[in-house]
């Protein structure tokens, strides 16, 4: 599978392209939401790596932006990437209908903002200083905002462009996002820093509740596998055409980075 | 004048409302771009006040966000405010036509992003560590990006909503923005911290080239007055209806905060 050969990077952009393909959207149009979601994800990583947030110095096997340049540049680069994401969706080349462009951009603003990804980040920070570790329900709520909102947007973008039903893609992405996060927790405990391209075992060091600390490694793997099945069921109506999305879901829990 | 009585705050939102009024746009619609530009401005202030940027602890007479809360919260609050700005412009309540909403949001993305405000901030940071102080032309280029792009967007928003000519508003805002920045430099040297609600005399301490360091206080005031005349001329075709915009331009160079 070409995606896996790429090392599992650019997952959100890939989701956008694949969802669009299933809805019959031309690739030259689908590339815009794919690039936009990667820009939002990149902005969130650059800000998340800052010393005042997660304080990471390695990302995708390279020095993080504030290490390579400086903190002010990292703040500004993230800010500019967010603006760039909206610009990409709103360019006439993205889609001939302004109604569709406005819908893509409005839904991204909601998925990325205070009710979506930023809320997830804030909940995550609050969890670090909480007296009591989070429960499983609370972690799922946190992850649905932090990761799930952008996964959902990416998977649905093609359906929005084709004015098709977004529900199968939303269900697929919500299960995939949670499986992805569980796999991330497993990787954090069992992974290899060189392959992952980022610092690992941070959560255990910080004493944070994770899917692994609550379910154990075996329990977490089992839950991830159930979620992958749920994701595959959600896109079953597309039949063989959804083969890549199904393979992607399976890949997400077997990846090493 | 009601605006001046408010202490000169929310200038960009006020510009958006006044430009919209001149173009016959209903206030219930104009409030959305006015709120959106204030959200972008607020995000830029929250990030600009961070220790890694300007490191300010006082803003609008109150502790800055990272002082009152913490740095991570300030990064996230700024990020969420940027998303919120696009959400406001793209809501159907903002304007009945999706074409207009998409145009407002696309132009804001360009004014705020790497070719606009963020570029101005980056140039400003680069200027601080440059071996040679900036020339007058370089400072004007920097300020056109840092302040001018958002002033221009605010003043033009009403014309975009009414599908009217944006040129008079763009010319007005470009002169006003520069006059505003010159007045800011004068205020930085001669102002009163209590009235300004922020720390002053930072530029002189940092040895930065400013309009005042290059033109002297009297020369800077004279240049600001010329710019105010140019701003008033730009909206002269609107006759008496542009009285408030003209008064605003004069107010900008006489303000104490």
Coordinates of C-alpha atoms in Angstrom, one line a residue:
Chain A
X1 CA 0.0 0.0 0.0
X2 CA 1.5 3.3 -1.2
X3 CA 0.4 5.1 1.9
X4 CA 2.1 2.8 4.4
X5 CA 5.3 3.0 2.3
X6 CA 5.3 6.7 3.0
X7 CA 5.8 6.0 6.7
X8 CA 2.3 6.9 7.8
X9 CA 2.8 10.6 7.5
X10 CA 0.3 13.1 6.2
X11 CA -2.6 11.0 7.4
X12 CA -5.1 13.8 7.5
X13 CA -4.3 14.9 3.9
X14 CA -4.5 11.4 2.7
X15 CA -7.9 10.9 4.4
X16 CA -9.2 14.1 2.6
X17 CA -7.9 12.8 -0.8
X18 CA -9.4 9.3 -0.3
X19 CA -12.8 10.6 0.9
X20 CA -12.9 12.9 -2.1
X21 CA -12.0 10.1 -4.5
X22 CA -14.9 8.0 -3.1
X23 CA -17.3 10.9 -3.7
X24 CA -16.1 11.4 -7.3
X25 CA -14.3 14.7 -6.6
X26 CA -11.4 15.5 -9.0
X27 CA -8.0 15.3 -7.5
X28 CA -7.1 18.8 -8.6
X29 CA -9.9 20.1 -6.3
X30 CA -9.3 17.6 -3.5
X31 CA -5.7 18.7 -3.2
X32 CA -6.8 22.0 -1.6
X33 CA -8.6 20.6 1.4
X34 CA -5.8 17.9 1.7
X35 CA -3.2 20.7 1.9
X36 CA -5.4 22.8 4.1
X37 CA -5.8 20.1 6.8
X38 CA -2.1 19.4 6.7
X39 CA -1.4 23.1 7.2
X40 CA -3.7 23.1 10.3
X41 CA -2.1 20.0 11.6
X42 CA 1.4 21.4 11.1
X43 CA 0.4 24.7 12.8
X44 CA -0.8 22.7 15.8
X45 CA 2.4 20.6 16.0
X46 CA 4.6 23.7 15.8
X47 CA 2.7 25.4 18.6
X48 CA 2.3 22.2 20.6
X49 CA 6.1 21.6 20.5
X50 CA 6.8 25.0 22.1
X51 CA 8.6 25.0 25.5
X52 CA 5.4 26.4 27.2
X53 CA 3.4 23.5 25.7
X54 CA 4.9 20.0 25.3
X55 CA 8.5 21.3 25.0
X56 CA 9.6 18.9 22.3
X57 CA 12.8 19.2 20.3
X58 CA 12.3 16.4 17.8
X59 CA 9.5 16.1 15.3
X60 CA 9.4 13.9 12.2
X61 CA 13.0 13.1 12.9
X62 CA 14.1 16.8 12.7
X63 CA 14.6 19.6 15.1
X64 CA 11.4 21.3 16.0
X65 CA 10.8 24.9 14.6
X66 CA 11.6 26.7 17.8
X67 CA 14.9 24.7 18.2
X68 CA 15.9 25.2 14.5
X69 CA 14.9 28.9 14.5
X70 CA 13.5 30.4 17.7
X71 CA 10.3 30.6 19.7
X72 CA 8.9 33.8 18.1
X73 CA 9.4 32.3 14.6
X74 CA 7.5 29.1 15.8
X75 CA 4.6 31.2 17.1
X76 CA 4.4 33.2 13.9
X77 CA 4.9 30.2 11.6
X78 CA 2.0 28.4 13.3
X79 CA -0.2 31.5 13.0
X80 CA 0.6 31.9 9.3
X81 CA -0.1 28.2 8.6
X82 CA -3.5 28.6 10.1
X83 CA -4.3 31.6 7.9
X84 CA -2.9 29.7 4.9
X85 CA -5.3 26.8 5.5
X86 CA -8.3 29.1 5.1
X87 CA -6.8 30.8 2.1
X88 CA -6.4 27.4 0.4
X89 CA -10.0 26.4 0.9
X90 CA -11.3 29.8 -0.2
X91 CA -9.4 30.1 -3.5
X92 CA -11.7 29.7 -6.5
X93 CA -9.4 26.8 -7.7
X94 CA -10.5 24.7 -4.7
X95 CA -14.1 24.5 -5.9
X96 CA -16.1 26.4 -8.5
X97 CA -19.0 27.0 -6.0
X98 CA -18.5 29.7 -3.4
X99 CA -21.2 27.9 -1.3
X100 CA -19.0 24.8 -1.1
X101 CA -15.8 26.8 -0.4
X102 CA -17.6 28.7 2.4
X103 CA -18.9 25.5 3.9
X104 CA -15.4 23.8 3.9
X105 CA -13.9 26.9 5.6
X106 CA -16.7 27.3 8.1
X107 CA -16.5 23.6 9.1
X108 CA -12.7 23.8 9.4
X109 CA -12.9 26.9 11.6
X110 CA -15.3 25.0 13.9
X111 CA -13.2 21.8 13.9
X112 CA -9.9 23.6 14.6
X113 CA -11.1 26.3 17.0
X114 CA -12.3 26.6 20.6
X115 CA -15.0 23.9 20.2
X116 CA -12.6 21.5 18.5
X117 CA -8.9 21.0 18.4
X118 CA -8.0 23.9 20.6
X119 CA -10.5 22.6 23.2
X120 CA -8.8 19.2 23.1
X121 CA -5.4 20.8 23.7
X122 CA -6.8 22.9 26.6
X123 CA -8.4 19.8 28.2
X124 CA -5.1 17.9 27.7
X125 CA -3.1 20.7 29.5
X126 CA -5.7 20.8 32.3
X127 CA -5.4 17.0 32.7
X128 CA -1.7 17.3 33.4
X129 CA -2.3 19.4 36.5
X130 CA -5.5 17.6 37.6
X131 CA -5.4 16.0 41.0
X132 CA -7.2 12.9 39.8
X133 CA -6.2 11.1 36.6
X134 CA -8.9 11.2 33.8
X135 CA -11.4 8.4 33.4
X136 CA -11.7 6.5 30.1
X137 CA -14.8 8.5 29.2
X138 CA -12.9 11.8 29.9
X139 CA -10.0 10.7 27.8
X140 CA -12.3 9.7 24.9
X141 CA -13.9 13.2 25.1
X142 CA -10.5 14.9 25.1
X143 CA -9.3 12.9 22.2
X144 CA -12.5 13.3 20.2
X145 CA -11.8 17.1 20.3
X146 CA -8.0 17.0 20.1
X147 CA -7.6 14.5 17.2
X148 CA -11.1 13.5 16.2
X149 CA -12.4 16.9 15.0
X150 CA -9.7 17.3 12.4
X151 CA -9.8 13.6 11.3
X152 CA -13.6 14.0 10.9
X153 CA -13.2 17.2 8.9
X154 CA -10.6 15.6 6.6
X155 CA -12.7 12.5 5.9
X156 CA -15.8 14.6 5.3
X157 CA -14.3 17.2 3.0
X158 CA -14.8 15.2 -0.2
X159 CA -18.5 14.6 0.7
X160 CA -18.9 18.4 1.3
X161 CA -17.3 19.1 -2.1
X162 CA -19.7 16.7 -3.8
X163 CA -22.7 17.7 -1.6
X164 CA -23.0 14.0 -0.6
X165 CA -23.8 12.5 2.7
X166 CA -21.1 13.1 5.3
X167 CA -22.3 10.6 7.8
X168 CA -20.3 7.5 6.7
X169 CA -17.1 9.5 6.7
X170 CA -17.8 11.1 10.0
X171 CA -18.5 7.7 11.6
X172 CA -15.4 6.2 9.9
X173 CA -13.2 9.1 11.1
X174 CA -14.5 9.1 14.7
X175 CA -13.6 5.4 15.1
X176 CA -10.3 5.9 13.2
X177 CA -9.3 8.9 15.3
X178 CA -9.8 7.1 18.6
X179 CA -8.0 3.9 17.3
X180 CA -5.1 6.2 16.1
X181 CA -4.8 7.8 19.5
X182 CA -4.9 4.4 21.3
X183 CA -2.1 3.2 18.9
X184 CA -0.2 6.4 19.8
X185 CA -0.4 5.6 23.5
X186 CA 0.8 2.0 22.8
X187 CA 3.6 3.4 20.6
X188 CA 4.5 5.9 23.4
X189 CA 5.1 2.9 25.7
X190 CA 6.5 0.3 23.3
X191 CA 7.9 2.3 20.4
X192 CA 11.3 3.1 19.1
X193 CA 12.3 6.8 19.1
X194 CA 14.3 6.5 15.9
X195 CA 11.4 5.1 14.0
X196 CA 8.8 7.4 15.6
X197 CA 10.9 10.5 14.9
X198 CA 9.8 12.1 18.1
X199 CA 10.4 11.7 21.9
X200 CA 8.5 8.8 23.5
X201 CA 7.5 7.7 27.0
X202 CA 6.5 11.3 27.9
X203 CA 3.1 10.4 29.2
X204 CA 4.3 7.7 31.6
X205 CA 7.0 10.1 32.9
X206 CA 4.3 12.8 33.4
X207 CA 2.1 10.3 35.2
X208 CA -0.8 11.0 32.8
X209 CA -3.7 8.7 32.4
X210 CA -3.7 7.2 28.9
X211 CA -5.6 4.3 27.2
X212 CA -2.6 2.1 28.1
X213 CA -2.5 3.1 31.8
X214 CA -6.3 2.5 32.1
X215 CA -6.7 -0.6 29.9
X216 CA -3.2 -2.1 29.8
X217 CA -1.3 -2.8 26.6
X218 CA -3.4 -5.8 25.7
X219 CA -6.7 -4.2 26.6
X220 CA -5.8 -1.0 24.6
X221 CA -4.9 -3.1 21.5
X222 CA -8.2 -5.0 21.7
X223 CA -10.1 -1.7 22.0
X224 CA -8.2 -0.3 19.0
X225 CA -9.1 -3.4 17.0
X226 CA -12.8 -3.1 17.8
X227 CA -12.6 0.5 16.6
X228 CA -10.9 -0.4 13.4
X229 CA -13.8 -2.9 12.7
X230 CA -16.3 -0.1 13.4
X231 CA -14.4 2.2 11.0
X232 CA -14.5 -0.4 8.3
X233 CA -18.2 -1.0 8.8
X234 CA -18.9 2.7 8.4
X235 CA -17.5 2.7 4.8
X236 CA -18.8 -0.7 3.9
X237 CA -21.6 0.7 1.7
X238 CA -18.9 1.9 -0.7
X239 CA -17.9 -1.7 -1.2
X240 CA -14.5 -2.4 -2.9
X241 CA -14.0 1.3 -3.6
X242 CA -13.4 1.8 0.2
X243 CA -10.6 -0.8 0.2
X244 CA -7.9 1.9 0.8
X245 CA -9.8 3.5 3.7
X246 CA -10.2 0.0 5.3
X247 CA -6.5 -0.8 4.8
X248 CA -5.6 2.6 6.2
X249 CA -7.6 1.9 9.4
X250 CA -5.8 -1.4 9.8
X251 CA -2.5 0.3 9.1
X252 CA -3.1 2.9 11.8
X253 CA -3.0 0.4 14.6
X254 CA 0.0 -1.5 13.2
X255 CA 2.3 1.4 12.5
X256 CA 5.7 2.0 14.1
X257 CA 5.7 5.8 13.8
Chain B
X1 CA -17.6 62.0 19.0
X2 CA -18.8 58.7 20.5
X3 CA -15.7 56.8 19.2
X4 CA -13.2 59.1 21.0
X5 CA -15.2 58.8 24.2
X6 CA -14.5 55.1 24.1
X7 CA -10.8 55.8 24.6
X8 CA -9.8 55.0 21.0
X9 CA -10.1 51.2 21.5
X10 CA -11.5 48.8 18.9
X11 CA -10.4 51.0 16.1
X12 CA -10.4 48.2 13.5
X13 CA -14.0 47.1 14.4
X14 CA -15.1 50.7 14.3
X15 CA -13.5 51.1 10.8
X16 CA -15.4 48.1 9.6
X17 CA -18.7 49.4 10.9
X18 CA -18.2 52.9 9.5
X19 CA -17.1 51.6 6.1
X20 CA -20.2 49.4 5.9
X21 CA -22.5 52.2 6.9
X22 CA -21.1 54.4 4.1
X23 CA -21.9 51.5 1.7
X24 CA -25.4 51.0 2.9
X25 CA -24.8 47.7 4.6
X26 CA -27.1 46.9 7.5
X27 CA -25.4 47.0 10.9
X28 CA -26.6 43.5 11.8
X29 CA -24.4 42.2 9.0
X30 CA -21.6 44.7 9.5
X31 CA -21.2 43.5 13.1
X32 CA -19.7 40.2 11.9
X33 CA -16.7 41.6 10.0
X34 CA -16.2 44.1 12.8
X35 CA -16.1 41.4 15.4
X36 CA -13.9 39.2 13.2
X37 CA -11.3 41.9 12.7
X38 CA -11.3 42.5 16.5
X39 CA -10.8 38.8 17.1
X40 CA -7.8 38.8 14.7
X41 CA -6.3 41.9 16.3
X42 CA -6.8 40.4 19.8
X43 CA -5.1 37.1 18.7
X44 CA -2.2 39.1 17.4
X45 CA -1.9 41.1 20.7
X46 CA -2.1 38.0 22.8
X47 CA 0.7 36.3 20.8
X48 CA 2.7 39.5 20.5
X49 CA 2.7 40.0 24.3
X50 CA 4.3 36.5 24.9
X51 CA 7.7 36.4 26.6
X52 CA 9.3 35.1 23.3
X53 CA 7.9 38.0 21.4
X54 CA 7.5 41.5 23.0
X55 CA 7.3 40.1 26.6
X56 CA 4.7 42.6 27.8
X57 CA 2.8 42.2 31.0
X58 CA 0.3 45.1 30.6
X59 CA -2.3 45.5 27.9
X60 CA -5.4 47.7 27.9
X61 CA -4.6 48.5 31.5
X62 CA -4.8 44.8 32.5
X63 CA -2.4 41.9 33.0
X64 CA -1.7 40.2 29.6
X65 CA -3.1 36.7 29.0
X66 CA 0.1 34.8 29.8
X67 CA 0.6 36.8 33.0
X68 CA -3.1 36.3 34.2
X69 CA -3.2 32.6 33.1
X70 CA -0.1 31.0 31.6
X71 CA 1.8 30.9 28.3
X72 CA 0.2 27.8 27.0
X73 CA -3.2 29.3 27.5
X74 CA -2.1 32.5 25.7
X75 CA -0.9 30.5 22.7
X76 CA -4.2 28.5 22.6
X77 CA -6.4 31.6 23.2
X78 CA -4.7 33.3 20.2
X79 CA -5.1 30.3 18.0
X80 CA -8.8 29.9 18.9
X81 CA -9.4 33.6 18.3
X82 CA -8.0 33.3 14.8
X83 CA -10.3 30.4 14.0
X84 CA -13.2 32.3 15.5
X85 CA -12.6 35.2 13.2
X86 CA -13.1 33.0 10.1
X87 CA -16.1 31.3 11.7
X88 CA -17.8 34.7 12.2
X89 CA -17.3 35.7 8.6
X90 CA -18.5 32.4 7.2
X91 CA -21.7 32.1 9.2
X92 CA -24.8 32.7 7.0
X93 CA -25.9 35.5 9.4
X94 CA -22.9 37.5 8.2
X95 CA -24.2 37.9 4.7
X96 CA -26.8 36.1 2.7
X97 CA -24.5 35.4 -0.3
X98 CA -21.9 32.7 0.1
X99 CA -19.8 34.5 -2.6
X100 CA -19.5 37.5 -0.4
X101 CA -18.7 35.5 2.8
X102 CA -16.0 33.6 0.9
X103 CA -14.6 36.8 -0.4
X104 CA -14.5 38.4 3.1
X105 CA -12.8 35.3 4.6
X106 CA -10.3 34.9 1.7
X107 CA -9.2 38.5 1.9
X108 CA -8.9 38.3 5.7
X109 CA -6.7 35.2 5.4
X110 CA -4.4 37.1 3.0
X111 CA -4.3 40.2 5.1
X112 CA -3.6 38.3 8.3
X113 CA -1.2 35.6 7.0
X114 CA 2.3 35.2 5.8
X115 CA 1.9 38.0 3.1
X116 CA 0.3 40.4 5.6
X117 CA 0.3 40.9 9.3
X118 CA 2.5 37.9 10.1
X119 CA 5.0 39.1 7.6
X120 CA 5.0 42.5 9.3
X121 CA 5.6 40.9 12.7
X122 CA 8.5 38.8 11.2
X123 CA 10.1 41.9 9.7
X124 CA 9.7 43.7 13.0
X125 CA 11.5 40.9 14.8
X126 CA 14.2 40.8 12.2
X127 CA 14.7 44.6 12.5
X128 CA 15.5 44.2 16.2
X129 CA 18.5 42.1 15.6
X130 CA 19.7 43.8 12.4
X131 CA 23.1 45.5 12.4
X132 CA 21.9 48.6 10.6
X133 CA 18.7 50.4 11.7
X134 CA 15.8 50.4 9.2
X135 CA 15.4 53.2 6.7
X136 CA 12.2 55.2 6.5
X137 CA 11.1 53.2 3.4
X138 CA 11.8 50.0 5.2
X139 CA 9.8 51.1 8.2
X140 CA 6.9 52.1 6.0
X141 CA 7.0 48.6 4.3
X142 CA 7.1 46.9 7.6
X143 CA 4.2 48.9 9.0
X144 CA 2.1 48.5 5.8
X145 CA 2.2 44.8 6.5
X146 CA 2.0 44.8 10.3
X147 CA -0.8 47.4 10.8
X148 CA -1.9 48.4 7.3
X149 CA -3.1 45.1 6.0
X150 CA -5.7 44.7 8.8
X151 CA -6.7 48.4 8.7
X152 CA -7.2 48.0 5.0
X153 CA -9.3 44.9 5.3
X154 CA -11.5 46.5 8.0
X155 CA -12.1 49.6 6.0
X156 CA -12.9 47.7 2.8
X157 CA -15.1 45.0 4.4
X158 CA -18.3 47.1 3.9
X159 CA -17.5 47.7 0.3
X160 CA -17.0 44.0 -0.2
X161 CA -20.3 43.3 1.4
X162 CA -22.1 45.8 -0.8
X163 CA -20.0 44.7 -3.9
X164 CA -19.0 48.4 -4.1
X165 CA -15.6 49.9 -5.1
X166 CA -13.0 49.2 -2.4
X167 CA -10.4 51.7 -3.6
X168 CA -11.4 54.8 -1.6
X169 CA -11.4 52.7 1.6
X170 CA -8.1 51.1 0.8
X171 CA -6.5 54.5 0.2
X172 CA -8.1 55.9 3.3
X173 CA -6.9 52.9 5.4
X174 CA -3.4 52.9 4.0
X175 CA -2.8 56.6 5.0
X176 CA -4.7 56.1 8.3
X177 CA -2.6 53.0 9.2
X178 CA 0.7 54.8 8.7
X179 CA -0.5 57.9 10.6
X180 CA -1.7 55.6 13.4
X181 CA 1.8 54.0 13.6
X182 CA 3.6 57.3 13.6
X183 CA 1.3 58.5 16.4
X184 CA 2.1 55.3 18.2
X185 CA 5.8 56.1 17.9
X186 CA 5.3 59.6 19.2
X187 CA 3.1 58.2 22.1
X188 CA 5.9 55.7 22.9
X189 CA 8.2 58.6 23.5
X190 CA 5.9 61.2 25.0
X191 CA 3.0 59.3 26.4
X192 CA 1.8 58.4 29.8
X193 CA 1.7 54.7 30.7
X194 CA -1.4 55.0 32.9
X195 CA -3.4 56.5 30.0
X196 CA -1.9 54.2 27.3
X197 CA -2.6 51.1 29.4
X198 CA 0.7 49.5 28.1
X199 CA 4.4 49.8 28.7
X200 CA 6.0 52.7 26.8
X201 CA 9.5 53.8 25.7
X202 CA 10.3 50.2 24.7
X203 CA 11.6 51.2 21.2
X204 CA 14.1 53.7 22.5
X205 CA 15.4 51.3 25.1
X206 CA 15.8 48.6 22.4
X207 CA 17.6 51.1 20.1
X208 CA 15.0 50.5 17.3
X209 CA 14.6 52.8 14.4
X210 CA 11.2 54.5 14.5
X211 CA 9.5 57.3 12.7
X212 CA 10.5 59.5 15.7
X213 CA 14.2 58.4 15.7
X214 CA 14.3 59.1 11.9
X215 CA 12.2 62.3 11.6
X216 CA 12.3 63.7 15.1
X217 CA 9.0 64.4 17.1
X218 CA 8.1 67.5 15.1
X219 CA 8.9 65.9 11.7
X220 CA 6.9 62.7 12.7
X221 CA 3.9 64.9 13.7
X222 CA 4.1 66.8 10.4
X223 CA 4.2 63.5 8.4
X224 CA 1.2 62.2 10.3
X225 CA -0.7 65.3 9.6
X226 CA 0.0 65.0 5.9
X227 CA -1.2 61.4 6.0
X228 CA -4.4 62.4 7.8
X229 CA -5.1 64.9 5.0
X230 CA -4.5 62.1 2.4
X231 CA -6.9 59.8 4.3
X232 CA -9.6 62.5 4.4
X233 CA -9.1 63.2 0.6
X234 CA -9.6 59.5 -0.1
X235 CA -13.1 59.5 1.3
X236 CA -14.0 63.0 0.1
X237 CA -16.3 61.6 -2.6
X238 CA -18.7 60.5 0.1
X239 CA -19.1 64.1 1.2
X240 CA -20.7 64.7 4.6
X241 CA -21.5 61.0 5.1
X242 CA -17.7 60.5 5.6
X243 CA -17.5 63.0 8.4
X244 CA -17.0 60.3 11.0
X245 CA -14.1 58.7 9.1
X246 CA -12.5 62.1 8.7
X247 CA -12.9 62.8 12.4
X248 CA -11.5 59.4 13.2
X249 CA -8.4 60.1 11.1
X250 CA -7.8 63.4 13.1
X251 CA -8.5 61.6 16.3
X252 CA -5.9 59.0 15.6
X253 CA -3.0 61.4 15.7
X254 CA -4.3 63.3 18.8
X255 CA -5.0 60.3 21.0
X256 CA -3.3 59.7 24.3
X257 CA -3.7 55.9 24.4

